[in-house]
mmCIF file of C-alpha atoms in Angstrom:
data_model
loop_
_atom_site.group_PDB
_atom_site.id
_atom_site.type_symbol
_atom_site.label_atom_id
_atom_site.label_comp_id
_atom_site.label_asym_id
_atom_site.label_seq_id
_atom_site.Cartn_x
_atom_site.Cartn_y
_atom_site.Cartn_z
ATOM 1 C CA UNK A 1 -15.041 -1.237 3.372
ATOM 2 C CA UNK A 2 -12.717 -4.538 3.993
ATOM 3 C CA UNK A 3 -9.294 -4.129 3.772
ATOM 4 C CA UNK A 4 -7.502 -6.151 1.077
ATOM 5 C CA UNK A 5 -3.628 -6.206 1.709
ATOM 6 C CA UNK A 6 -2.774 -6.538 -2.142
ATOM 7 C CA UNK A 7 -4.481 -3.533 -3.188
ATOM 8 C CA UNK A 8 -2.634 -1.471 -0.514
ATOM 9 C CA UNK A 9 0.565 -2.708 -1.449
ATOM 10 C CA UNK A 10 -0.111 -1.933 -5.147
ATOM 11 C CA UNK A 11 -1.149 1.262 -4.110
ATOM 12 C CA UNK A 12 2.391 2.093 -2.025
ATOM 13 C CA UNK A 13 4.439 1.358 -5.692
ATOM 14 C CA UNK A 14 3.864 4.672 -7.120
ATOM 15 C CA UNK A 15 5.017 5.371 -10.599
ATOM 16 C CA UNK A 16 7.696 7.632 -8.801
ATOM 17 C CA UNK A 17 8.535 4.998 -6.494
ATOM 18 C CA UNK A 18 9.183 2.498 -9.246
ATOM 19 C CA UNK A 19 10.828 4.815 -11.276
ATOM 20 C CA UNK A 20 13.206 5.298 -8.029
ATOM 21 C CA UNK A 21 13.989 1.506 -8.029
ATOM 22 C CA UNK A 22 14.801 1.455 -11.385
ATOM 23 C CA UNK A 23 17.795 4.327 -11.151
ATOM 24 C CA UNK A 24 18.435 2.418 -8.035
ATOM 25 C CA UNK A 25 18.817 -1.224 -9.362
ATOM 26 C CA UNK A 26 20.149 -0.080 -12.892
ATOM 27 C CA UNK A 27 16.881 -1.578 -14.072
ATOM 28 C CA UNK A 28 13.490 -0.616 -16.812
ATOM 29 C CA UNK A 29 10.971 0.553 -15.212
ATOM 30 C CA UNK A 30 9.054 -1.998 -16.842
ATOM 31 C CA UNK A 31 11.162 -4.891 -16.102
ATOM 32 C CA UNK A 32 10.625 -3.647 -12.197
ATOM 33 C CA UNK A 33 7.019 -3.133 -12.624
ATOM 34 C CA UNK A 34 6.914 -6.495 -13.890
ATOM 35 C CA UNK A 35 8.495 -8.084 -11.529
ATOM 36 C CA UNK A 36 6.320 -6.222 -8.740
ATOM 37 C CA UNK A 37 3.046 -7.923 -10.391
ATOM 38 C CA UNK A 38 5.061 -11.261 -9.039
ATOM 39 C CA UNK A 39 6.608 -10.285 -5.785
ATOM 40 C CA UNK A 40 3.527 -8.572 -3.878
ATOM 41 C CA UNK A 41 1.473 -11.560 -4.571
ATOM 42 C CA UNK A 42 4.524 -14.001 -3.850
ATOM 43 C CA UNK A 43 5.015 -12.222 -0.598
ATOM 44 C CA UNK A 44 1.492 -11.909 0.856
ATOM 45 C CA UNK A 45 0.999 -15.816 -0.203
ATOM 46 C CA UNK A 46 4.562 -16.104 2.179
ATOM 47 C CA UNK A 47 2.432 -14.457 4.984
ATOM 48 C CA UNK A 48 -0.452 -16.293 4.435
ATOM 49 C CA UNK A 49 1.146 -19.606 4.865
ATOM 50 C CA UNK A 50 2.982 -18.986 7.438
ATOM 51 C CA UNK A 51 0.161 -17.842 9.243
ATOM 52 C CA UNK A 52 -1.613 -21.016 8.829
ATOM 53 C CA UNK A 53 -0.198 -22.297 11.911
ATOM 54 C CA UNK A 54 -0.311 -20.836 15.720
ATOM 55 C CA UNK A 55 2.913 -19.853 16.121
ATOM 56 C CA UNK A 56 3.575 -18.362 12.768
ATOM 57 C CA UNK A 57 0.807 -16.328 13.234
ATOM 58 C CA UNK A 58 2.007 -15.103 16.540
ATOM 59 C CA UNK A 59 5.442 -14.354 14.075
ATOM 60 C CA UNK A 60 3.275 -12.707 11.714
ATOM 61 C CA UNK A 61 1.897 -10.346 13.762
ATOM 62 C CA UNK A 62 4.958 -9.451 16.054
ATOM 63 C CA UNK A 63 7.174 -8.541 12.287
ATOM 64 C CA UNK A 64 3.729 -6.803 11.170
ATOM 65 C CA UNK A 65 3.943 -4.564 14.554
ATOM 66 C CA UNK A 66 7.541 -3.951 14.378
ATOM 67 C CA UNK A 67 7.174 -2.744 10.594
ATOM 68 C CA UNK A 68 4.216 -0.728 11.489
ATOM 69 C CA UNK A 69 6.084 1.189 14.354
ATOM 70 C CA UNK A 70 9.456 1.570 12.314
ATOM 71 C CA UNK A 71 7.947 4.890 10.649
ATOM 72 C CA UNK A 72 9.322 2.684 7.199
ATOM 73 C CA UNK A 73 5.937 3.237 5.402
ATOM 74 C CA UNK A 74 5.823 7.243 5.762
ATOM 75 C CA UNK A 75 9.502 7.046 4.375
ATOM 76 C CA UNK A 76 9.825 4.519 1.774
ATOM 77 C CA UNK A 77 12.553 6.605 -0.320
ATOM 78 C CA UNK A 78 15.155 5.402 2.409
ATOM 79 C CA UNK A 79 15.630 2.416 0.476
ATOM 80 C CA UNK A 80 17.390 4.799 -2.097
ATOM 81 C CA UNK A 81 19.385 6.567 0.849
ATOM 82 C CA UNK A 82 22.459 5.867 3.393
ATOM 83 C CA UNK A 83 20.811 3.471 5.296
ATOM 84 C CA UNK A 84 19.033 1.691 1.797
ATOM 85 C CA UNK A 85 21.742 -1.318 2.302
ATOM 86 C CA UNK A 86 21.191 -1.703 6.276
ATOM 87 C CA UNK A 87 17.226 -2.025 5.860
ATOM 88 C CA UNK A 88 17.545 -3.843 2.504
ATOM 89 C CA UNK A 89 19.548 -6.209 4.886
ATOM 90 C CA UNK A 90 16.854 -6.345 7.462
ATOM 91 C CA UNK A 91 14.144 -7.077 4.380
ATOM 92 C CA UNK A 92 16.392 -10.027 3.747
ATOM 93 C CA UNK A 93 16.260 -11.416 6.832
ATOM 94 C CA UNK A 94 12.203 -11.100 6.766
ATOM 95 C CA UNK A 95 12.231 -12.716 3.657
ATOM 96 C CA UNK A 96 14.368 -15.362 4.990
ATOM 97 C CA UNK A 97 11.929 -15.620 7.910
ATOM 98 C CA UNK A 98 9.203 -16.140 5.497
ATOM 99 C CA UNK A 99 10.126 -18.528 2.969
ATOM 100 C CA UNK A 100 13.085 -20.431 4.706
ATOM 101 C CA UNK A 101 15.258 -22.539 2.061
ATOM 102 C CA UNK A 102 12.650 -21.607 -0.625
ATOM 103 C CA UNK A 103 13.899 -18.184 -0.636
ATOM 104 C CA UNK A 104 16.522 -18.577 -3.207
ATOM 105 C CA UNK A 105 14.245 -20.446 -5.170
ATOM 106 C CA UNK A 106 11.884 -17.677 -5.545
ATOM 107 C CA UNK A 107 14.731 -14.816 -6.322
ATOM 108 C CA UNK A 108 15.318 -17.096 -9.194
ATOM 109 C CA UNK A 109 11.940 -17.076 -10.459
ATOM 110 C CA UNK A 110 10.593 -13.461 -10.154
ATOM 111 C CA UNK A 111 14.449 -12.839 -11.954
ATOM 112 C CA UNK A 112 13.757 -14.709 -14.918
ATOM 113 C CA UNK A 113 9.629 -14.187 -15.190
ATOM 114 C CA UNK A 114 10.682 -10.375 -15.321
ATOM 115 C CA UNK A 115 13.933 -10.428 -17.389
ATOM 116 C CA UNK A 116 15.655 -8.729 -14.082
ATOM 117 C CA UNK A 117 18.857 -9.104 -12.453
ATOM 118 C CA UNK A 118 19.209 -11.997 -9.401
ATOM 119 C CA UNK A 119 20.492 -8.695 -7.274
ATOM 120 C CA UNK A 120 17.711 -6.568 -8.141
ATOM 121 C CA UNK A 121 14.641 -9.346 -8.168
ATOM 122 C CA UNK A 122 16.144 -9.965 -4.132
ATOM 123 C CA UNK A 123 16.476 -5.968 -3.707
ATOM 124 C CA UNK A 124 12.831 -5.994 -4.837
ATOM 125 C CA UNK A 125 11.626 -8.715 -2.486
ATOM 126 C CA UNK A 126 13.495 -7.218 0.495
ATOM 127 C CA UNK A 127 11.408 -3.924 -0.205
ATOM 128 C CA UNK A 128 8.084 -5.463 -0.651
ATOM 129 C CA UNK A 129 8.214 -7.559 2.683
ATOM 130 C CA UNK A 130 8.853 -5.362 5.369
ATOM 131 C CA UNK A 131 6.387 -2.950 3.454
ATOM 132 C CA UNK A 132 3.648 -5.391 3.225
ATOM 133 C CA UNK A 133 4.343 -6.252 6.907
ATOM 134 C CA UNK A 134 4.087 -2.672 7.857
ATOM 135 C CA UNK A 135 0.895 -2.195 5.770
ATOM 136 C CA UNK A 136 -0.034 -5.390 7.494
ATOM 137 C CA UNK A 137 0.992 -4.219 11.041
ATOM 138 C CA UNK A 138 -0.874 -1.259 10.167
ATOM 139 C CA UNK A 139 -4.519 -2.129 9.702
ATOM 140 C CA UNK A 140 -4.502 -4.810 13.011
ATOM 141 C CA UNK A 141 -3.207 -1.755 15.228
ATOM 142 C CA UNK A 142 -6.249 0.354 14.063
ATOM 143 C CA UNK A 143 -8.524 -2.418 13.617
ATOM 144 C CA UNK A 144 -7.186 -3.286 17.340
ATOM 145 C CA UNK A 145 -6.281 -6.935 15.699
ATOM 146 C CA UNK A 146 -4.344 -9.683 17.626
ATOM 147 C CA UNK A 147 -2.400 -12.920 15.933
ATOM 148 C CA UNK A 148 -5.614 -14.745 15.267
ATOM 149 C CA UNK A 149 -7.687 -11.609 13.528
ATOM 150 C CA UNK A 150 -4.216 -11.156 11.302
ATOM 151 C CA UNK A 151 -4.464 -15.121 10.481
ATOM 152 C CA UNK A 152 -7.967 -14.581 9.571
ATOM 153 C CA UNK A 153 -7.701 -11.828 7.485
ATOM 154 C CA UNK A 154 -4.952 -13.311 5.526
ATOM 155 C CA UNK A 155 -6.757 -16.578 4.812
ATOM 156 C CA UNK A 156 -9.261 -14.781 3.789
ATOM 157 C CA UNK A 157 -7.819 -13.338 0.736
ATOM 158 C CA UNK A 158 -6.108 -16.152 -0.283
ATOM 159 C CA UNK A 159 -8.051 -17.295 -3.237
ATOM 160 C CA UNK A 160 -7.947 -13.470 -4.539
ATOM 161 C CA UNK A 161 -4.138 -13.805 -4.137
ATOM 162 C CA UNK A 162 -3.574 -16.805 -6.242
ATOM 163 C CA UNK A 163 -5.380 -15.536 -8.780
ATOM 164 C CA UNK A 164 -3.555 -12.127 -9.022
ATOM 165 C CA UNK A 165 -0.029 -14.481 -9.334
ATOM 166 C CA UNK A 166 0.832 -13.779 -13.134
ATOM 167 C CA UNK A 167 0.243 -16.264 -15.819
ATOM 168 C CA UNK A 168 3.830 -17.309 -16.879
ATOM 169 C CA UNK A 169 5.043 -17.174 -13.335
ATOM 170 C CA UNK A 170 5.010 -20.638 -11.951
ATOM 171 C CA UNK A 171 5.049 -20.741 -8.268
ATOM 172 C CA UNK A 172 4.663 -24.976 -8.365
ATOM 173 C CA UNK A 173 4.711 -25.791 -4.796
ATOM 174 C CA UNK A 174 5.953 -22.721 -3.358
ATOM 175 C CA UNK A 175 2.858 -22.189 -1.446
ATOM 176 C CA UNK A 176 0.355 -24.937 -0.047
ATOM 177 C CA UNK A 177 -2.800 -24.684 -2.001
ATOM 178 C CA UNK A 178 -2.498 -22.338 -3.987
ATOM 179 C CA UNK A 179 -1.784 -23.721 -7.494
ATOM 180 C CA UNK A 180 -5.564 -25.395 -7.081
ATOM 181 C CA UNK A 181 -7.103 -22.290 -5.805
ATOM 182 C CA UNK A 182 -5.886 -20.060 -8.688
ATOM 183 C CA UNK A 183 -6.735 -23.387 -10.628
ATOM 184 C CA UNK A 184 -10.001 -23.279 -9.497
ATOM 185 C CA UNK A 185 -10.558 -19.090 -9.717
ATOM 186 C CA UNK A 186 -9.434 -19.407 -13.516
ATOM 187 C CA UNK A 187 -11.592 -22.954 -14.224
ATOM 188 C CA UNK A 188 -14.511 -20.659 -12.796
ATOM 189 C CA UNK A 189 -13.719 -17.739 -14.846
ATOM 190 C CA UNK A 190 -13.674 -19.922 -17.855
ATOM 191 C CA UNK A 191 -17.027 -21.364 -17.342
ATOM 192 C CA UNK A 192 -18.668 -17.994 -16.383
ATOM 193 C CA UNK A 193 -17.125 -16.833 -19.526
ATOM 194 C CA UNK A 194 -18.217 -19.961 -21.672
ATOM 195 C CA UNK A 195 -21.948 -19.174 -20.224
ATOM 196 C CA UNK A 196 -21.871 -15.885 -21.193
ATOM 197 C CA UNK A 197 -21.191 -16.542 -25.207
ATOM 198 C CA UNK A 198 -23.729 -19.703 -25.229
ATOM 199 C CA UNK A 199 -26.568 -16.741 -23.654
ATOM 200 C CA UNK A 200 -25.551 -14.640 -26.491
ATOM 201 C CA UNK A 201 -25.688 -16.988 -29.450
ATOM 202 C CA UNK A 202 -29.017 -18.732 -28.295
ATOM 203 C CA UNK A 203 -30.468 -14.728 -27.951
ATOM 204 C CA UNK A 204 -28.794 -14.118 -31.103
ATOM 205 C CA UNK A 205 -30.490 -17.595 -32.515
ATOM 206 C CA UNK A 206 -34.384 -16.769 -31.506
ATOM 207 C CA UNK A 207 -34.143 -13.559 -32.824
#
């Protein structure tokens, strides 16, 4: 069975979990699950651009490992403890890694596509990354994965990543390539769709 990253992210954002961030941030837990739909898909397209190139993938895959051997995935409710601010801190820094002066930029828009706070569409983001990274770091350590398996892997699922970004949450040119590829994945849709309903009305016509 191939490994998609997005699904495995989804699947660490447990009702519980979310319901967590939302005491947490001072937030509804549907305004957090909302802005979730944005920020997993936001952050793996980060990763997958960055791996694009050689030395961002070697990046990449040194932050995946590092996540992966923190322990942070078997103890995701330390965001909500002592140390929540020190590795809330650290997830800023990844994010800042990731997206560089875009960073900012994309706070801003996963804030006002979810109707969230600035402070808690960040908090969010420096959650997701260094959990994505460790889910990352994860499956190349048992799949015995180096910098250019991680690269592949990632380009890979691009097209299935741009199309899971939410309608109503404009990326523009946050990410190379993707606003075509989820163009393209939706045009595709569309026609498949349009197909469909012309094979039912001719049926429906002859008989």
């Amino acid at each position: 069975m191939s490994f998609n990253l997005l699904d495995a992210a989804k699947g660490l954002f447990t009702n519980e979990l979310v319901g967590k961030a939302s005491s947490f941030l001072g937030e509804s837990e549907s305004g957090v699950t909302k802005a979730l739909g944005g920020i997993l898909p936001s952050v793996i397209g980060g990763l997958i651009d960055k791996s694009s190139s050689h030395d961002g993938a070697n990046m990449i895959a040194n932050l995946a490992g590092e996540q992966h051997n923190s322990g942070l995935l078997g103890n995701i409710g330390s965001f909500f403890g002592n140390d929540g601010g020190g590795l809330l801190n650290k997830g800023a820094g990844l994010l800042s890694g990731l997206f560089g002066n875009k960073t900012d930029g994309l706070i801003g828009l996963i804030s006002n596509f979810a109707g969230v706070k600035s402070s808690s569409s960040s908090s969010l983001l420096s959650m997701a990354a260094p959990l994505v990274l460790g889910l990352l770091g994860k499956h190349a350590a048992s799949s015995n994965m180096g910098a250019s398996g991680i690269a592949s892997l990632l380009s890979s699922q691009k097209s299935s990543v741009a199309a899971a970004i939410p309608a109503g949450l404009n990326l523009g040119s946050m990410f190379s390539g993707f606003s075509s590829d989820a163009s393209h994945t939706v045009s595709h849709a569309k026609a498949a769709a349009s197909h469909a309903v012309n094979e039912v009305e001719e049926k429906a016509v002859v008989q």
